[in-house]
Short mmCIF file of C-alpha atoms in Angstrom, two decimals:
data_model
loop_
_atom_site.label_atom_id
_atom_site.label_comp_id
_atom_site.label_asym_id
_atom_site.label_seq_id
_atom_site.Cartn_x
_atom_site.Cartn_y
_atom_site.Cartn_z
CA MET A 1448 46.83 -29.68 -12.17
CA GLY A 1449 47.42 -30.64 -8.55
CA PRO A 1450 49.58 -28.80 -6.11
CA ARG A 1451 53.30 -28.67 -6.88
CA LYS A 1452 55.38 -30.28 -4.14
CA PHE A 1453 58.87 -29.93 -2.93
CA GLU A 1454 60.11 -32.86 -0.84
CA LYS A 1455 63.18 -30.92 0.10
CA THR A 1456 64.23 -27.31 0.02
CA PRO A 1457 63.90 -25.97 -3.51
CA PHE A 1458 67.60 -26.18 -4.54
CA GLU A 1459 68.67 -29.23 -2.42
CA PRO A 1460 69.44 -32.13 -4.76
CA ARG A 1461 67.38 -35.37 -4.46
CA SER A 1462 69.08 -38.69 -3.61
CA ALA A 1463 69.21 -41.47 -6.25
CA GLU A 1464 66.59 -43.35 -4.28
CA GLU A 1465 64.24 -40.37 -4.03
CA THR A 1466 64.62 -39.64 -7.82
CA ALA A 1467 63.83 -43.28 -8.72
CA SER A 1468 60.75 -43.21 -6.41
CA THR A 1469 59.58 -40.01 -7.99
CA GLU A 1470 60.02 -41.37 -11.51
CA ARG A 1471 57.80 -44.26 -10.64
CA SER A 1472 54.98 -42.04 -9.24
CA VAL A 1473 54.94 -39.02 -11.59
CA ARG A 1474 56.08 -38.13 -15.05
CA ILE A 1475 59.53 -36.53 -15.23
CA CYS A 1476 59.73 -33.82 -17.76
CA ALA A 1477 62.85 -32.87 -19.65
CA ALA A 1478 63.85 -29.23 -19.98
CA PRO A 1479 62.69 -27.60 -23.27
CA ARG A 1480 65.14 -27.71 -26.09
CA THR A 1481 65.43 -23.94 -25.98
CA ALA A 1482 64.91 -21.94 -22.82
CA ARG A 1483 66.66 -18.68 -22.09
CA LEU A 1484 66.60 -15.35 -20.25
CA VAL A 1485 66.81 -12.32 -22.29
CA LEU A 1486 67.93 -9.10 -20.54
CA VAL A 1487 65.91 -6.24 -22.06
CA HIS A 1488 66.39 -3.24 -19.69
CA PRO A 1489 68.70 -1.38 -19.42
CA ARG A 1490 70.19 -1.76 -22.91
CA GLY A 1491 73.49 -3.48 -23.50
CA LEU A 1492 73.54 -5.93 -20.62
CA GLY A 1493 74.50 -8.87 -22.86
CA GLU A 1494 73.32 -11.61 -25.04
CA PRO A 1495 70.38 -13.99 -24.15
CA GLN A 1496 71.54 -16.53 -21.53
CA ALA A 1497 70.53 -20.14 -21.94
CA LEU A 1498 68.86 -22.17 -19.17
CA ALA A 1499 69.03 -25.96 -18.96
CA GLU A 1500 68.15 -28.44 -16.25
CA ALA A 1501 71.10 -27.51 -13.92
CA ALA A 1502 70.36 -24.99 -11.16
CA VAL A 1503 72.06 -21.68 -11.85
CA VAL A 1504 72.47 -18.44 -9.88
CA LEU A 1505 72.03 -14.95 -11.44
CA GLY A 1506 74.28 -12.22 -10.09
CA ARG A 1507 76.19 -9.11 -11.18
CA GLN A 1508 79.55 -10.87 -11.38
CA ARG A 1509 80.69 -13.74 -13.52
CA ASP A 1510 81.31 -17.00 -11.58
CA ALA A 1511 81.42 -20.64 -12.63
CA GLY A 1512 77.87 -21.62 -13.86
CA GLN A 1513 76.41 -18.23 -13.04
CA LEU A 1514 74.18 -15.96 -15.20
CA VAL A 1515 75.40 -12.44 -15.31
CA ALA A 1516 73.32 -9.17 -15.10
CA ALA A 1517 76.14 -6.68 -14.69
CA HIS A 1518 74.16 -3.81 -12.98
CA LYS A 1519 74.78 -1.96 -9.75
CA THR A 1520 71.25 -2.88 -8.46
CA VAL A 1521 71.94 -6.58 -8.80
CA SER A 1522 73.47 -8.50 -5.88
CA ARG A 1523 76.43 -10.79 -6.37
CA GLN A 1524 74.20 -13.71 -5.80
CA HIS A 1525 70.78 -12.32 -6.54
CA ALA A 1526 68.44 -15.22 -7.55
CA ALA A 1527 68.43 -18.88 -8.34
CA LEU A 1528 66.86 -20.50 -11.30
CA ARG A 1529 66.31 -24.26 -11.70
CA TRP A 1530 64.27 -26.75 -13.73
CA ASP A 1531 61.60 -28.56 -11.91
CA PRO A 1532 61.15 -31.98 -13.63
CA VAL A 1533 57.91 -32.73 -11.99
CA ALA A 1534 56.19 -29.44 -12.66
CA GLY A 1535 57.76 -29.26 -16.08
CA CYS A 1536 58.85 -25.64 -15.88
CA HIS A 1537 61.70 -23.39 -14.59
CA THR A 1538 61.47 -21.74 -11.26
CA VAL A 1539 63.13 -18.65 -9.73
CA ALA A 1540 63.78 -17.86 -6.11
CA ASP A 1541 65.30 -14.85 -4.38
CA LEU A 1542 68.58 -15.42 -2.56
CA GLY A 1543 68.17 -12.60 0.05
CA SER A 1544 69.11 -9.95 -2.55
CA ARG A 1545 69.41 -6.32 -1.54
CA ASN A 1546 66.86 -5.02 -4.08
CA GLY A 1547 64.52 -7.91 -4.61
CA THR A 1548 63.27 -10.23 -7.40
CA TRP A 1549 59.91 -9.81 -9.10
CA VAL A 1550 57.97 -11.94 -11.52
CA ASP A 1551 55.15 -10.30 -13.56
CA GLY A 1552 55.01 -7.45 -11.02
CA ARG A 1553 54.89 -9.65 -7.86
CA SER A 1554 57.68 -10.01 -5.39
CA VAL A 1555 59.56 -13.35 -5.09
CA HIS A 1556 60.98 -14.59 -1.83
CA ALA A 1557 62.89 -17.81 -0.98
CA LEU A 1558 60.02 -19.98 -2.13
CA PRO A 1559 60.39 -20.65 -5.80
CA VAL A 1560 57.87 -19.12 -8.23
CA TYR A 1561 57.10 -21.09 -11.43
CA LEU A 1562 57.87 -19.36 -14.77
CA GLU A 1563 55.64 -19.45 -17.73
CA ASP A 1564 56.78 -18.53 -21.31
CA GLN A 1565 57.02 -14.81 -21.61
CA ALA A 1566 57.29 -14.13 -17.84
CA VAL A 1567 58.72 -10.73 -17.01
CA LEU A 1568 61.46 -10.81 -14.36
CA ARG A 1569 62.96 -7.91 -12.44
CA PHE A 1570 66.19 -8.16 -10.54
CA GLY A 1571 66.79 -4.76 -8.86
CA ASP A 1572 66.38 -2.33 -11.85
CA VAL A 1573 67.19 -4.94 -14.48
CA LEU A 1574 64.28 -6.40 -16.52
CA ALA A 1575 64.38 -9.74 -18.28
CA VAL A 1576 61.99 -11.95 -20.31
CA TYR A 1577 61.89 -15.73 -19.91
CA GLU A 1578 61.39 -17.57 -23.29
CA ARG A 1579 60.97 -21.25 -23.98
CA ARG A 1580 60.37 -23.40 -27.01
CA ASP A 1581 60.32 -27.16 -27.46
CA ALA A 1582 62.34 -26.79 -30.67
CA ASP A 1583 65.84 -25.80 -31.54
CA LEU A 1584 66.60 -22.10 -31.98
CA ARG A 1585 66.86 -21.33 -35.71
CA ASP A 1586 66.44 -18.47 -37.95
CA ALA A 1587 65.91 -17.82 -41.72
CA PRO A 1588 68.85 -15.63 -42.97
CA GLN A 1589 67.07 -15.01 -46.26
CA VAL A 1590 64.25 -13.10 -44.52
CA SER A 1591 64.80 -9.43 -44.07
CA THR A 1592 65.00 -8.40 -40.35
CA ASP A 1593 64.09 -4.86 -41.48
CA ALA A 1594 60.67 -6.27 -42.77
CA VAL A 1595 60.27 -8.80 -39.91
CA PRO A 1596 62.33 -7.44 -36.98
CA GLY A 1597 63.00 -8.99 -33.64
CA GLU A 1598 65.30 -11.36 -31.93
CA SER A 1599 62.74 -13.15 -29.68
CA LEU A 1600 62.05 -16.91 -30.26
CA ALA A 1601 58.63 -15.99 -31.60
CA ALA A 1602 60.11 -13.60 -34.18
CA ARG A 1603 62.66 -16.22 -35.30
CA LYS A 1604 59.99 -18.84 -35.60
CA LEU A 1605 57.89 -16.35 -37.71
CA ARG A 1606 60.92 -15.63 -40.05
CA LEU A 1607 61.43 -19.43 -40.41
CA ALA A 1608 57.89 -19.86 -41.54
CA ILE A 1609 58.14 -16.91 -44.03
CA GLY A 1610 61.46 -18.31 -45.31
CA ARG A 1611 59.80 -21.68 -46.15
CA ALA A 1612 56.64 -20.19 -47.75
CA GLY A 1613 58.26 -17.24 -49.63
CA PRO A 1614 59.83 -18.92 -52.58
CA ASP A 1615 56.88 -21.19 -53.26
CA LEU A 1616 53.97 -20.01 -55.49
CA ALA A 1617 51.23 -21.67 -53.59
CA PRO A 1618 48.71 -19.41 -51.82
CA ALA A 1619 49.58 -18.32 -48.26
CA LEU A 1620 47.32 -17.51 -45.35
CA ILE A 1621 48.54 -15.12 -42.70
CA LEU A 1622 46.71 -15.37 -39.33
CA GLY A 1623 47.10 -12.85 -36.52
CA GLU A 1624 45.49 -10.24 -34.40
CA THR A 1625 45.10 -6.62 -35.67
CA GLY A 1626 48.22 -4.66 -35.68
CA VAL A 1627 50.73 -7.55 -35.72
CA GLY A 1628 52.25 -6.52 -39.14
CA LYS A 1629 50.47 -8.79 -41.53
CA GLU A 1630 51.13 -6.49 -44.44
CA ARG A 1631 54.81 -6.42 -43.73
CA ILE A 1632 54.73 -10.26 -43.83
CA ALA A 1633 52.90 -10.18 -47.16
CA GLY A 1634 55.52 -7.82 -48.58
CA GLU A 1635 58.35 -10.02 -47.51
CA LEU A 1636 56.57 -13.18 -49.03
CA HIS A 1637 56.27 -11.25 -52.31
CA ARG A 1638 59.95 -10.32 -52.24
CA LEU A 1639 61.09 -13.86 -51.64
CA SER A 1640 58.90 -15.17 -54.43
CA GLY A 1641 61.03 -13.41 -56.96
CA ARG A 1642 57.99 -12.52 -59.04
CA ARG A 1643 58.62 -9.47 -61.20
CA GLY A 1644 54.99 -8.22 -61.21
CA PRO A 1645 53.65 -5.81 -58.59
CA LEU A 1646 52.30 -6.49 -55.18
CA VAL A 1647 48.64 -5.29 -55.18
CA ALA A 1648 47.10 -4.93 -51.74
CA VAL A 1649 43.34 -5.04 -51.29
CA ASN A 1650 41.43 -4.51 -48.01
CA CYS A 1651 38.32 -6.70 -48.31
CA ALA A 1652 36.66 -4.89 -45.41
CA ALA A 1653 36.85 -1.62 -47.37
CA LEU A 1654 35.40 -2.94 -50.56
CA SER A 1655 31.81 -1.83 -51.47
CA PRO A 1656 29.50 -4.86 -51.02
CA GLN A 1657 27.64 -3.90 -54.25
CA LEU A 1658 30.84 -3.56 -56.18
CA VAL A 1659 33.35 -6.06 -54.63
CA GLU A 1660 33.03 -8.50 -57.55
CA SER A 1661 33.82 -5.94 -60.13
CA GLN A 1662 36.62 -4.51 -58.05
CA LEU A 1663 38.23 -7.85 -57.80
CA PHE A 1664 37.53 -9.35 -61.26
CA GLY A 1665 36.82 -6.33 -63.34
CA HIS A 1666 33.73 -5.40 -65.38
CA THR A 1667 32.80 -4.56 -68.98
CA ARG A 1668 31.47 -1.28 -70.11
CA GLY A 1669 27.66 -1.03 -69.41
CA ALA A 1670 27.75 -4.06 -67.05
CA PHE A 1671 25.84 -1.92 -64.51
CA THR A 1672 24.71 1.62 -63.92
CA GLY A 1673 27.78 3.87 -63.88
CA ALA A 1674 30.06 1.35 -65.63
CA THR A 1675 31.01 3.82 -68.39
CA THR A 1676 34.47 2.21 -69.12
CA GLU A 1677 35.79 -1.30 -68.88
CA GLN A 1678 38.03 -1.97 -65.73
CA PRO A 1679 40.38 -4.99 -65.48
CA GLY A 1680 40.08 -5.55 -61.71
CA MET A 1681 42.59 -6.26 -59.01
CA PHE A 1682 43.41 -9.76 -60.21
CA ARG A 1683 44.57 -8.62 -63.63
CA ALA A 1684 46.25 -5.57 -62.19
CA ALA A 1685 48.48 -7.99 -60.13
CA SER A 1686 49.35 -10.12 -63.19
CA GLY A 1687 52.91 -11.51 -62.86
CA GLY A 1688 53.02 -10.52 -59.14
CA THR A 1689 51.16 -11.01 -55.92
CA LEU A 1690 47.54 -10.14 -54.82
CA PHE A 1691 47.25 -9.55 -51.08
CA LEU A 1692 43.79 -9.81 -49.80
CA ASP A 1693 43.72 -8.35 -46.34
CA GLU A 1694 40.81 -8.90 -44.03
CA LEU A 1695 39.78 -11.99 -46.00
CA GLY A 1696 37.16 -12.99 -43.45
CA GLU A 1697 35.06 -10.02 -44.36
CA LEU A 1698 34.62 -11.31 -47.93
CA PRO A 1699 30.92 -11.88 -48.74
CA LEU A 1700 29.93 -15.51 -48.66
CA ASP A 1701 28.32 -15.40 -52.13
CA LEU A 1702 31.56 -14.19 -53.72
CA GLN A 1703 33.76 -16.88 -52.28
CA PRO A 1704 33.01 -19.58 -55.00
CA LYS A 1705 34.23 -17.17 -57.64
CA LEU A 1706 37.38 -16.50 -55.67
CA LEU A 1707 37.92 -20.23 -55.29
CA ARG A 1708 37.52 -20.56 -59.14
CA ALA A 1709 40.12 -17.84 -59.63
CA VAL A 1710 42.60 -19.58 -57.33
CA GLU A 1711 42.16 -23.10 -58.63
CA LEU A 1712 41.90 -22.33 -62.41
CA GLY A 1713 43.92 -19.10 -62.70
CA GLU A 1714 40.98 -17.54 -64.45
CA VAL A 1715 38.62 -14.67 -63.78
CA VAL A 1716 35.42 -13.59 -65.47
CA ALA A 1717 34.62 -9.89 -65.53
CA VAL A 1718 31.18 -8.63 -64.48
CA GLY A 1719 29.01 -8.39 -67.66
CA SER A 1720 31.29 -10.86 -69.66
CA THR A 1721 31.10 -14.52 -70.48
CA GLN A 1722 34.74 -14.62 -71.48
CA GLY A 1723 37.37 -15.81 -68.97
CA HIS A 1724 40.77 -14.10 -68.59
CA ARG A 1725 43.88 -16.08 -67.59
CA VAL A 1726 45.74 -14.54 -64.67
CA ASP A 1727 49.16 -15.28 -63.41
CA VAL A 1728 48.87 -14.29 -59.72
CA ARG A 1729 50.17 -15.61 -56.43
CA LEU A 1730 47.40 -15.07 -53.78
CA ILE A 1731 48.34 -14.10 -50.18
CA ALA A 1732 45.42 -13.55 -47.79
CA ALA A 1733 45.31 -12.33 -44.15
CA THR A 1734 42.64 -12.15 -41.50
CA ASN A 1735 42.43 -11.51 -37.76
CA ARG A 1736 39.40 -13.86 -37.49
CA SER A 1737 39.46 -17.56 -36.83
CA LEU A 1738 38.56 -18.98 -40.24
CA ALA A 1739 38.36 -22.46 -38.75
CA VAL A 1740 35.56 -21.23 -36.41
CA ASP A 1741 33.86 -19.43 -39.33
CA VAL A 1742 34.06 -22.53 -41.41
CA GLU A 1743 32.28 -24.55 -38.58
CA GLN A 1744 29.68 -21.82 -38.33
CA GLY A 1745 29.00 -21.71 -42.03
CA LYS A 1746 30.43 -18.20 -42.41
CA PHE A 1747 33.32 -19.21 -44.62
CA ARG A 1748 33.73 -21.94 -47.27
CA ARG A 1749 35.68 -24.92 -46.18
CA ASP A 1750 37.01 -25.64 -49.62
CA LEU A 1751 38.28 -22.02 -50.14
CA TYR A 1752 39.88 -22.15 -46.61
CA ALA A 1753 41.73 -25.33 -47.50
CA ARG A 1754 42.88 -23.94 -50.82
CA LEU A 1755 44.20 -20.67 -49.37
CA ALA A 1756 45.88 -22.19 -46.41
CA LEU A 1757 48.48 -24.38 -48.25
CA TRP A 1758 50.99 -22.17 -46.33
CA GLU A 1759 49.48 -21.01 -42.97
CA ILE A 1760 51.66 -18.46 -41.12
CA HIS A 1761 50.79 -17.36 -37.64
CA ALA A 1762 51.97 -13.86 -36.73
CA PRO A 1763 52.47 -13.71 -32.94
CA PRO A 1764 51.00 -10.79 -30.88
CA LEU A 1765 53.33 -8.45 -28.92
CA ARG A 1766 52.60 -10.30 -25.68
CA ALA A 1767 53.98 -13.49 -27.22
CA ARG A 1768 57.31 -11.64 -28.14
CA ARG A 1769 57.96 -9.50 -25.15
CA ALA A 1770 61.76 -9.67 -25.60
CA ASP A 1771 61.33 -7.49 -28.75
CA LEU A 1772 58.83 -4.99 -27.29
CA LEU A 1773 61.35 -2.28 -26.06
CA ALA A 1774 63.30 -2.53 -29.27
CA TRP A 1775 59.99 -1.92 -31.07
CA VAL A 1776 59.59 1.21 -28.84
CA ASP A 1777 63.03 2.44 -30.00
CA ARG A 1778 62.15 1.57 -33.63
CA LEU A 1779 58.83 3.42 -33.60
CA HIS A 1780 60.40 6.40 -31.74
CA ARG A 1781 62.96 6.74 -34.55
CA ALA A 1782 60.22 6.49 -37.14
CA TRP A 1783 58.20 9.18 -35.30
CA HIS A 1784 61.16 11.58 -35.28
CA ALA A 1785 62.14 11.04 -38.93
CA PRO A 1786 59.59 13.35 -40.59
CA ARG A 1787 59.74 15.82 -37.69
CA SER A 1788 63.45 16.51 -37.29
CA ARG A 1789 66.63 16.46 -39.18
CA GLY A 1790 69.05 14.95 -36.72
CA GLU A 1791 69.22 11.59 -34.98
CA PRO A 1792 66.52 11.43 -32.29
CA PRO A 1793 67.64 11.34 -28.74
CA LEU A 1794 67.98 7.88 -27.20
CA LEU A 1795 64.68 7.01 -25.41
CA GLU A 1796 65.42 6.38 -21.73
CA LEU A 1797 62.54 4.69 -19.99
CA PRO A 1798 62.24 4.56 -16.21
CA VAL A 1799 62.37 0.96 -15.00
CA ALA A 1800 58.80 1.07 -13.68
CA LEU A 1801 57.48 2.33 -17.04
CA ALA A 1802 59.52 -0.21 -19.07
CA GLU A 1803 58.08 -2.90 -16.78
CA ALA A 1804 54.57 -1.70 -17.23
CA LEU A 1805 55.01 -1.68 -21.06
CA LEU A 1806 56.18 -5.27 -20.94
CA LEU A 1807 53.26 -6.42 -18.83
CA GLN A 1808 50.70 -4.59 -20.95
CA PRO A 1809 48.54 -7.03 -23.06
CA TRP A 1810 48.55 -4.70 -26.12
CA PRO A 1811 45.25 -5.84 -27.72
CA ASP A 1812 46.05 -3.40 -30.64
CA ASN A 1813 49.59 -4.66 -30.78
CA LEU A 1814 51.94 -2.39 -32.83
CA ARG A 1815 49.11 0.16 -33.38
CA GLY A 1816 48.68 0.53 -29.59
CA LEU A 1817 52.46 0.72 -29.08
CA GLN A 1818 52.66 3.42 -31.81
CA ARG A 1819 50.05 5.47 -29.99
CA PHE A 1820 52.14 5.30 -26.84
CA VAL A 1821 55.27 6.43 -28.69
CA HIS A 1822 53.38 9.23 -30.31
CA ALA A 1823 52.25 10.52 -26.86
CA PHE A 1824 55.83 10.12 -25.56
CA GLY A 1825 57.23 12.06 -28.50
CA ALA A 1826 54.61 14.87 -28.33
CA ALA A 1827 55.71 15.35 -24.64
CA ASP A 1828 59.28 16.03 -25.70
CA ASP A 1829 60.43 12.57 -24.75
CA ASP A 1830 60.00 13.19 -21.03
CA ILE A 1831 56.88 11.81 -19.44
CA GLU A 1832 56.76 11.95 -15.72
CA PRO A 1833 54.94 9.11 -13.93
CA ASP A 1834 51.86 11.31 -13.24
CA ALA A 1835 51.51 11.73 -17.02
CA TRP A 1836 51.71 8.16 -17.95
CA PRO A 1837 48.58 6.70 -19.66
CA ALA A 1838 46.10 5.48 -17.02
CA HIS A 1839 46.09 1.92 -18.33
CA LEU A 1840 49.81 1.60 -17.59
CA LEU A 1841 49.65 2.65 -14.02
CA SER A 1842 48.01 -0.53 -12.84
CA LEU A 1843 50.65 -2.63 -14.44
CA GLY A 1844 54.21 -3.21 -13.38
CA ALA A 1845 53.43 -2.62 -9.73
CA GLY A 1846 57.02 -3.47 -8.71
CA PRO A 1847 59.14 -1.35 -6.44
CA PRO A 1848 60.47 2.07 -7.30
CA ALA A 1849 63.96 2.43 -8.54
CA ALA A 1850 66.17 0.23 -6.48
CA ALA A 1851 69.09 1.45 -4.38
CA PRO A 1852 72.52 0.54 -5.77
CA ALA A 1853 74.16 -2.52 -4.30
CA PRO A 1854 77.24 -1.97 -2.11
CA ALA A 1855 80.44 -1.62 -4.16
CA ALA A 1856 82.01 -4.88 -3.15
CA PRO A 1857 80.52 -6.68 -0.20
CA PRO A 1858 82.23 -9.95 0.75
CA VAL A 1859 79.04 -11.85 0.59
CA ASP A 1860 75.36 -10.94 0.16
CA ALA A 1861 73.79 -11.02 3.61
CA PRO A 1862 70.08 -11.33 3.62
CA ALA A 1863 69.13 -7.72 4.09
CA ALA A 1864 65.86 -5.89 4.38
CA ARG A 1865 64.45 -4.86 1.11
CA THR A 1866 64.49 -1.18 0.29
CA SER A 1867 60.90 -1.11 -1.04
CA PRO A 1868 57.63 -1.91 0.72
CA ARG A 1869 55.93 -5.18 -0.25
CA ALA A 1870 52.38 -4.92 -1.42
CA PRO A 1871 50.01 -7.42 0.31
CA ARG A 1872 49.64 -10.61 -1.59
CA PRO A 1873 46.34 -11.50 -3.05
CA ARG A 1874 44.39 -14.41 -1.78
CA PRO A 1875 45.86 -17.65 -3.09
CA SER A 1876 44.05 -20.44 -4.86
CA ARG A 1877 43.37 -23.62 -2.95
CA GLU A 1878 46.04 -25.43 -4.97
CA ALA A 1879 48.60 -22.60 -4.27
CA LEU A 1880 47.80 -22.62 -0.59
CA LEU A 1881 48.21 -26.44 -0.32
CA ALA A 1882 51.56 -26.18 -2.14
CA THR A 1883 52.80 -23.47 0.17
CA LEU A 1884 51.60 -25.34 3.26
CA GLU A 1885 53.44 -28.58 2.15
CA ALA A 1886 56.65 -26.53 1.32
CA ASN A 1887 56.58 -25.19 4.88
CA ALA A 1888 55.90 -28.45 6.56
CA TRP A 1889 52.25 -27.53 7.18
CA SER A 1890 53.29 -24.81 9.51
CA ILE A 1891 50.78 -22.00 9.83
CA ARG A 1892 53.38 -19.62 11.23
CA ALA A 1893 55.71 -20.16 8.28
CA THR A 1894 52.86 -19.98 5.67
CA ALA A 1895 51.79 -16.66 7.26
CA LYS A 1896 55.27 -15.37 7.01
CA HIS A 1897 55.32 -16.34 3.33
CA TYR A 1898 52.09 -14.49 2.49
CA GLU A 1899 53.02 -11.58 4.78
CA CYS A 1900 49.80 -11.80 6.78
CA GLU A 1901 48.66 -12.81 10.24
CA ARG A 1902 48.08 -16.47 11.25
CA LYS A 1903 44.41 -15.81 11.65
CA GLN A 1904 44.24 -15.02 7.88
CA ILE A 1905 45.79 -18.43 7.12
CA THR A 1906 43.23 -20.09 9.47
CA ARG A 1907 40.34 -18.28 7.74
CA TRP A 1908 41.66 -19.47 4.35
CA LEU A 1909 41.91 -23.08 5.69
CA GLY A 1910 38.26 -22.98 6.73
CA MET A 1911 37.16 -21.39 3.51
CA TYR A 1912 38.84 -24.09 1.51
CA ALA A 1913 37.94 -26.92 3.90
CA ILE A 1914 41.69 -27.82 4.27
CA ALA A 1915 42.51 -30.10 7.28
CA LEU A 1916 46.12 -30.02 8.54
CA PRO A 1917 47.47 -33.62 8.58
CA GLY A 1918 48.29 -34.36 12.25
CA ARG A 1919 49.87 -30.98 12.95
CA ASP A 1920 49.44 -28.43 15.66
CA PRO A 1921 47.63 -25.63 13.94
CA GLU A 1922 49.55 -23.11 15.93
CA ALA A 1923 52.95 -24.61 15.28
#
């Protein structure tokens, strides 16, 4: 993608002639059908606020066409958000606020910053998550929010998929990283199916390679050394209900044809027997591997993959549903306290810097990793000072310290000096530098001011990237 350009100042409307010219030369992108800003910290700041194509201002007081973050560290007119139809995304720019605006831990100035889905925004001491989807916001009321909690767009999309697949009896395949709650999803699919039999869960990775066939399909007495009694196996144990095969990608390749037969014919043959047994089982499988890649590499049967994926449900990782993350912290904190105390656990109050760091953490272990953090927090009597935070959180959320409260009722927000020092900006990419130069009329002085560095640094970057200023005085 080439450099993103602003012919005018970021929030100055284009004339009809300019718009028509732009439409002839570039593709104009409509705003996504669902885009919103979810205020996640502190608690209770209000419902998600919708964003469209019109420019809006975020502030602490409700004015016409303004987003509201009613908090003392937010200025009356704190930041502006608008849709850029050329770049195809929303942007945010600071309006000279008292306590600053930050996106993903980096400060924002008057020049707009482009927002990606799941961007973490900070206005003073208020944290928000930007979400977007090219589909209408819907939910599935029949799906339990206790089993599949969350109000993020990703959580609602997940519940919609579960609501569609649940009542059907066709096999379902749940795909997702470790720790995203695949077993919870399987349990909800079983509940929605209305089947009266049990939900039998099997971890394929924990099955003995030598005994996996007998554990799934059963065995007769004397079928092998140690088989002193007949065993029905997991399929027959789940008769009338659901068999959940977790970590399906770990199933041995030579056993997969027999699993395919059981799925297609509804029949299993016990080890040591030639007699088939009819089974009435709905199969749900889950894996954190890419079965499509395994199929191409010959590690998983294509026909079995196609048969199991009649319903394919993608469980999003935590980093794809950041609007729910702090609520998950509260939920896991209550679960940690339940077996350890009798009363209601104290409300978990996170410092804004720690809350921001949690939101920006990639969480490769997802809920398991978050659970470890909550355990460490609870073991420290719910009061972790910054010097006791886990080391991997200290490098994230490098925003300012707690902001100073805004003045009680200033007539207007004058552009004031920020109360927190700005960290030096990293070296921009060639495309980002070009975009900034164009936005500042190719002025080295203005570009240096934007990057908070000396003009010599801009000159060095120009030489490094072989950028020639188009007919401008380089010292202008």
